[in-house]
Amino acid sequence: MSQRMRRLGIALAIIACGVALRLGGYEIGLPYFLVKYGGSTLWGGMVFFLFATLLPRQPLGRLAILSVVAATLIEFTRLYHTPWLDEFRLTLAGALLLGRIFSWWNIVAYAVGIVIAGLLENRHLARVSRLPG
């Protein structure tokens, strides 16, 4: 499997986990903090792996910086309101992609997710580079 496809698969798996957490987290008794910020942490990891898919030759540090900047900019779009944008935010897709209200804590959670994703990708790449052949 190519590196690009593996990274895209990880991003898609993270999306599935985030949707499952948001839609079923409370129903299975998970605490608010875990559902709210776990989803944001997963979202940050997804942003990292999407950038890694699109820019496979970039160093991990650069991917992390791009991811934090993009996630932060998207969070700041929550401060901008128009009727059509607010209507979109009320849909499931809008809530998952853009969110509804601005929070500095979301930016922290995104950064945590991006750091975790970057560290896991670094660990994977180090293991692969040690394999024979």
PDB file of C-alpha atoms in Angstrom:
ATOM      1  CA  MET A   1       0.000   0.000   0.000  1.00  0.00           C
ATOM      2  CA  SER A   2       1.330   3.419  -0.863  1.00  0.00           C
ATOM      3  CA  GLN A   3       2.110   5.947   1.836  1.00  0.00           C
ATOM      4  CA  ARG A   4      -0.499   8.292   0.383  1.00  0.00           C
ATOM      5  CA  MET A   5      -3.266   5.661   0.498  1.00  0.00           C
ATOM      6  CA  ARG A   6      -2.294   4.634   4.040  1.00  0.00           C
ATOM      7  CA  ARG A   7      -2.506   8.238   5.203  1.00  0.00           C
ATOM      8  CA  LEU A   8      -5.845   8.771   3.475  1.00  0.00           C
ATOM      9  CA  GLY A   9      -7.127   5.571   5.085  1.00  0.00           C
ATOM     10  CA  ILE A  10      -6.053   6.852   8.494  1.00  0.00           C
ATOM     11  CA  ALA A  11      -7.819  10.186   7.869  1.00  0.00           C
ATOM     12  CA  LEU A  12     -10.999   8.341   6.863  1.00  0.00           C
ATOM     13  CA  ALA A  13     -10.781   6.083   9.929  1.00  0.00           C
ATOM     14  CA  ILE A  14     -10.383   9.162  12.140  1.00  0.00           C
ATOM     15  CA  ILE A  15     -13.462  10.706  10.506  1.00  0.00           C
ATOM     16  CA  ALA A  16     -15.448   7.542  11.254  1.00  0.00           C
ATOM     17  CA  CYS A  17     -14.248   7.548  14.873  1.00  0.00           C
ATOM     18  CA  GLY A  18     -15.117  11.224  15.284  1.00  0.00           C
ATOM     19  CA  VAL A  19     -18.608  10.790  13.854  1.00  0.00           C
ATOM     20  CA  ALA A  20     -19.177   7.731  16.055  1.00  0.00           C
ATOM     21  CA  LEU A  21     -17.962   9.641  19.109  1.00  0.00           C
ATOM     22  CA  ARG A  22     -20.226  12.625  18.408  1.00  0.00           C
ATOM     23  CA  LEU A  23     -23.287  10.552  17.525  1.00  0.00           C
ATOM     24  CA  GLY A  24     -22.957   7.829  20.153  1.00  0.00           C
ATOM     25  CA  GLY A  25     -20.586   9.057  22.835  1.00  0.00           C
ATOM     26  CA  TYR A  26     -23.237  10.305  25.230  1.00  0.00           C
ATOM     27  CA  GLU A  27     -25.472   7.281  24.622  1.00  0.00           C
ATOM     28  CA  ILE A  28     -22.766   4.906  25.826  1.00  0.00           C
ATOM     29  CA  GLY A  29     -22.099   7.044  28.893  1.00  0.00           C
ATOM     30  CA  LEU A  30     -18.915   8.870  27.923  1.00  0.00           C
ATOM     31  CA  PRO A  31     -18.382  12.136  29.795  1.00  0.00           C
ATOM     32  CA  TYR A  32     -19.001  15.489  28.080  1.00  0.00           C
ATOM     33  CA  PHE A  33     -15.306  16.412  28.162  1.00  0.00           C
ATOM     34  CA  LEU A  34     -14.304  13.258  26.292  1.00  0.00           C
ATOM     35  CA  VAL A  35     -17.016  13.592  23.649  1.00  0.00           C
ATOM     36  CA  LYS A  36     -16.453  17.321  23.090  1.00  0.00           C
ATOM     37  CA  TYR A  37     -12.687  17.517  23.153  1.00  0.00           C
ATOM     38  CA  GLY A  38     -12.051  13.952  22.005  1.00  0.00           C
ATOM     39  CA  GLY A  39     -13.858  14.847  18.805  1.00  0.00           C
ATOM     40  CA  SER A  40     -11.796  18.017  18.443  1.00  0.00           C
ATOM     41  CA  THR A  41      -8.588  16.092  19.097  1.00  0.00           C
ATOM     42  CA  LEU A  42      -9.553  13.540  16.448  1.00  0.00           C
ATOM     43  CA  TRP A  43     -10.413  16.386  14.074  1.00  0.00           C
ATOM     44  CA  GLY A  44      -6.914  17.825  14.524  1.00  0.00           C
ATOM     45  CA  GLY A  45      -5.390  14.431  13.723  1.00  0.00           C
ATOM     46  CA  MET A  46      -7.590  14.183  10.637  1.00  0.00           C
ATOM     47  CA  VAL A  47      -6.394  17.577   9.409  1.00  0.00           C
ATOM     48  CA  PHE A  48      -2.787  16.416   9.833  1.00  0.00           C
ATOM     49  CA  PHE A  49      -3.346  13.206   7.867  1.00  0.00           C
ATOM     50  CA  LEU A  50      -5.228  15.035   5.111  1.00  0.00           C
ATOM     51  CA  PHE A  51      -2.293  17.418   4.687  1.00  0.00           C
ATOM     52  CA  ALA A  52       0.075  14.433   4.815  1.00  0.00           C
ATOM     53  CA  THR A  53      -1.969  12.787   2.044  1.00  0.00           C
ATOM     54  CA  LEU A  54      -1.966  15.896  -0.132  1.00  0.00           C
ATOM     55  CA  LEU A  55       1.677  16.831   0.517  1.00  0.00           C
ATOM     56  CA  PRO A  56       3.439  13.479   0.996  1.00  0.00           C
ATOM     57  CA  ARG A  57       6.986  14.785   0.519  1.00  0.00           C
ATOM     58  CA  GLN A  58       6.761  17.540   3.121  1.00  0.00           C
ATOM     59  CA  PRO A  59       8.569  17.079   6.434  1.00  0.00           C
ATOM     60  CA  LEU A  60       6.326  16.129   9.348  1.00  0.00           C
ATOM     61  CA  GLY A  61       7.090  19.372  11.172  1.00  0.00           C
ATOM     62  CA  ARG A  62       5.911  21.430   8.222  1.00  0.00           C
ATOM     63  CA  LEU A  63       2.770  19.290   7.950  1.00  0.00           C
ATOM     64  CA  ALA A  64       2.099  19.897  11.639  1.00  0.00           C
ATOM     65  CA  ILE A  65       2.515  23.661  11.267  1.00  0.00           C
ATOM     66  CA  LEU A  66       0.233  23.741   8.208  1.00  0.00           C
ATOM     67  CA  SER A  67      -2.315  21.676  10.111  1.00  0.00           C
ATOM     68  CA  VAL A  68      -2.312  23.954  13.163  1.00  0.00           C
ATOM     69  CA  VAL A  69      -2.633  27.051  10.966  1.00  0.00           C
ATOM     70  CA  ALA A  70      -5.495  25.544   8.939  1.00  0.00           C
ATOM     71  CA  ALA A  71      -7.329  24.271  12.027  1.00  0.00           C
ATOM     72  CA  THR A  72      -6.942  27.640  13.752  1.00  0.00           C
ATOM     73  CA  LEU A  73      -8.193  29.537  10.700  1.00  0.00           C
ATOM     74  CA  ILE A  74     -11.207  27.249  10.450  1.00  0.00           C
ATOM     75  CA  GLU A  75     -11.912  27.794  14.153  1.00  0.00           C
ATOM     76  CA  PHE A  76     -11.787  31.559  13.597  1.00  0.00           C
ATOM     77  CA  THR A  77     -14.389  31.243  10.813  1.00  0.00           C
ATOM     78  CA  ARG A  78     -16.838  30.483  13.618  1.00  0.00           C
ATOM     79  CA  LEU A  79     -16.708  34.167  14.462  1.00  0.00           C
ATOM     80  CA  TYR A  80     -18.057  35.020  10.993  1.00  0.00           C
ATOM     81  CA  HIS A  81     -21.820  34.776  10.572  1.00  0.00           C
ATOM     82  CA  THR A  82     -24.025  34.923   7.510  1.00  0.00           C
ATOM     83  CA  PRO A  83     -27.472  33.355   7.160  1.00  0.00           C
ATOM     84  CA  TRP A  84     -26.332  30.661   4.689  1.00  0.00           C
ATOM     85  CA  LEU A  85     -23.242  29.805   6.744  1.00  0.00           C
ATOM     86  CA  ASP A  86     -25.245  29.608   9.968  1.00  0.00           C
ATOM     87  CA  GLU A  87     -27.788  27.354   8.215  1.00  0.00           C
ATOM     88  CA  PHE A  88     -24.970  25.061   7.075  1.00  0.00           C
ATOM     89  CA  ARG A  89     -23.562  24.966  10.614  1.00  0.00           C
ATOM     90  CA  LEU A  90     -26.920  23.612  11.829  1.00  0.00           C
ATOM     91  CA  THR A  91     -26.519  20.506   9.637  1.00  0.00           C
ATOM     92  CA  LEU A  92     -24.497  17.494  10.789  1.00  0.00           C
ATOM     93  CA  ALA A  93     -21.936  18.090   8.031  1.00  0.00           C
ATOM     94  CA  GLY A  94     -21.652  21.767   8.955  1.00  0.00           C
ATOM     95  CA  ALA A  95     -21.284  21.011  12.654  1.00  0.00           C
ATOM     96  CA  LEU A  96     -18.592  18.393  12.012  1.00  0.00           C
ATOM     97  CA  LEU A  97     -16.660  20.435   9.431  1.00  0.00           C
ATOM     98  CA  LEU A  98     -16.989  23.977  10.747  1.00  0.00           C
ATOM     99  CA  GLY A  99     -18.469  23.704  14.214  1.00  0.00           C
ATOM    100  CA  ARG A 100     -20.885  26.171  15.689  1.00  0.00           C
ATOM    101  CA  ILE A 101     -19.169  28.347  18.306  1.00  0.00           C
ATOM    102  CA  PHE A 102     -15.622  29.631  18.695  1.00  0.00           C
ATOM    103  CA  SER A 103     -13.523  28.179  21.507  1.00  0.00           C
ATOM    104  CA  TRP A 104      -9.864  28.606  22.372  1.00  0.00           C
ATOM    105  CA  TRP A 105     -10.068  25.144  23.955  1.00  0.00           C
ATOM    106  CA  ASN A 106     -10.884  23.653  20.563  1.00  0.00           C
ATOM    107  CA  ILE A 107      -7.637  25.090  19.194  1.00  0.00           C
ATOM    108  CA  VAL A 108      -5.764  23.437  22.074  1.00  0.00           C
ATOM    109  CA  ALA A 109      -7.512  20.118  21.353  1.00  0.00           C
ATOM    110  CA  TYR A 110      -6.705  20.401  17.625  1.00  0.00           C
ATOM    111  CA  ALA A 111      -3.049  21.037  18.445  1.00  0.00           C
ATOM    112  CA  VAL A 112      -2.966  18.007  20.760  1.00  0.00           C
ATOM    113  CA  GLY A 113      -4.460  15.841  18.007  1.00  0.00           C
ATOM    114  CA  ILE A 114      -1.984  17.179  15.458  1.00  0.00           C
ATOM    115  CA  VAL A 115       0.979  16.530  17.768  1.00  0.00           C
ATOM    116  CA  ILE A 116      -0.220  12.986  18.498  1.00  0.00           C
ATOM    117  CA  ALA A 117      -0.766  12.307  14.779  1.00  0.00           C
ATOM    118  CA  GLY A 118       2.675  13.685  13.930  1.00  0.00           C
ATOM    119  CA  LEU A 119       4.370  11.608  16.624  1.00  0.00           C
ATOM    120  CA  LEU A 120       2.587   8.439  15.510  1.00  0.00           C
ATOM    121  CA  GLU A 121       3.492   9.095  11.873  1.00  0.00           C
ATOM    122  CA  ASN A 122       7.108   9.756  12.853  1.00  0.00           C
ATOM    123  CA  ARG A 123       7.196   6.490  14.781  1.00  0.00           C
ATOM    124  CA  HIS A 124       5.734   4.601  11.828  1.00  0.00           C
ATOM    125  CA  LEU A 125       8.228   6.119   9.382  1.00  0.00           C
ATOM    126  CA  ALA A 126      11.132   5.276  11.708  1.00  0.00           C
ATOM    127  CA  ARG A 127       9.989   1.643  11.900  1.00  0.00           C
ATOM    128  CA  VAL A 128       9.544   1.378   8.137  1.00  0.00           C
ATOM    129  CA  SER A 129      13.005   2.825   7.508  1.00  0.00           C
ATOM    130  CA  ARG A 130      14.546   0.083   9.683  1.00  0.00           C
ATOM    131  CA  LEU A 131      12.888  -2.737   7.729  1.00  0.00           C
ATOM    132  CA  PRO A 132      15.196  -4.701   5.419  1.00  0.00           C
ATOM    133  CA  GLY A 133      14.771  -4.287   1.683  1.00  0.00           C
TER     134      GLY A 133
END
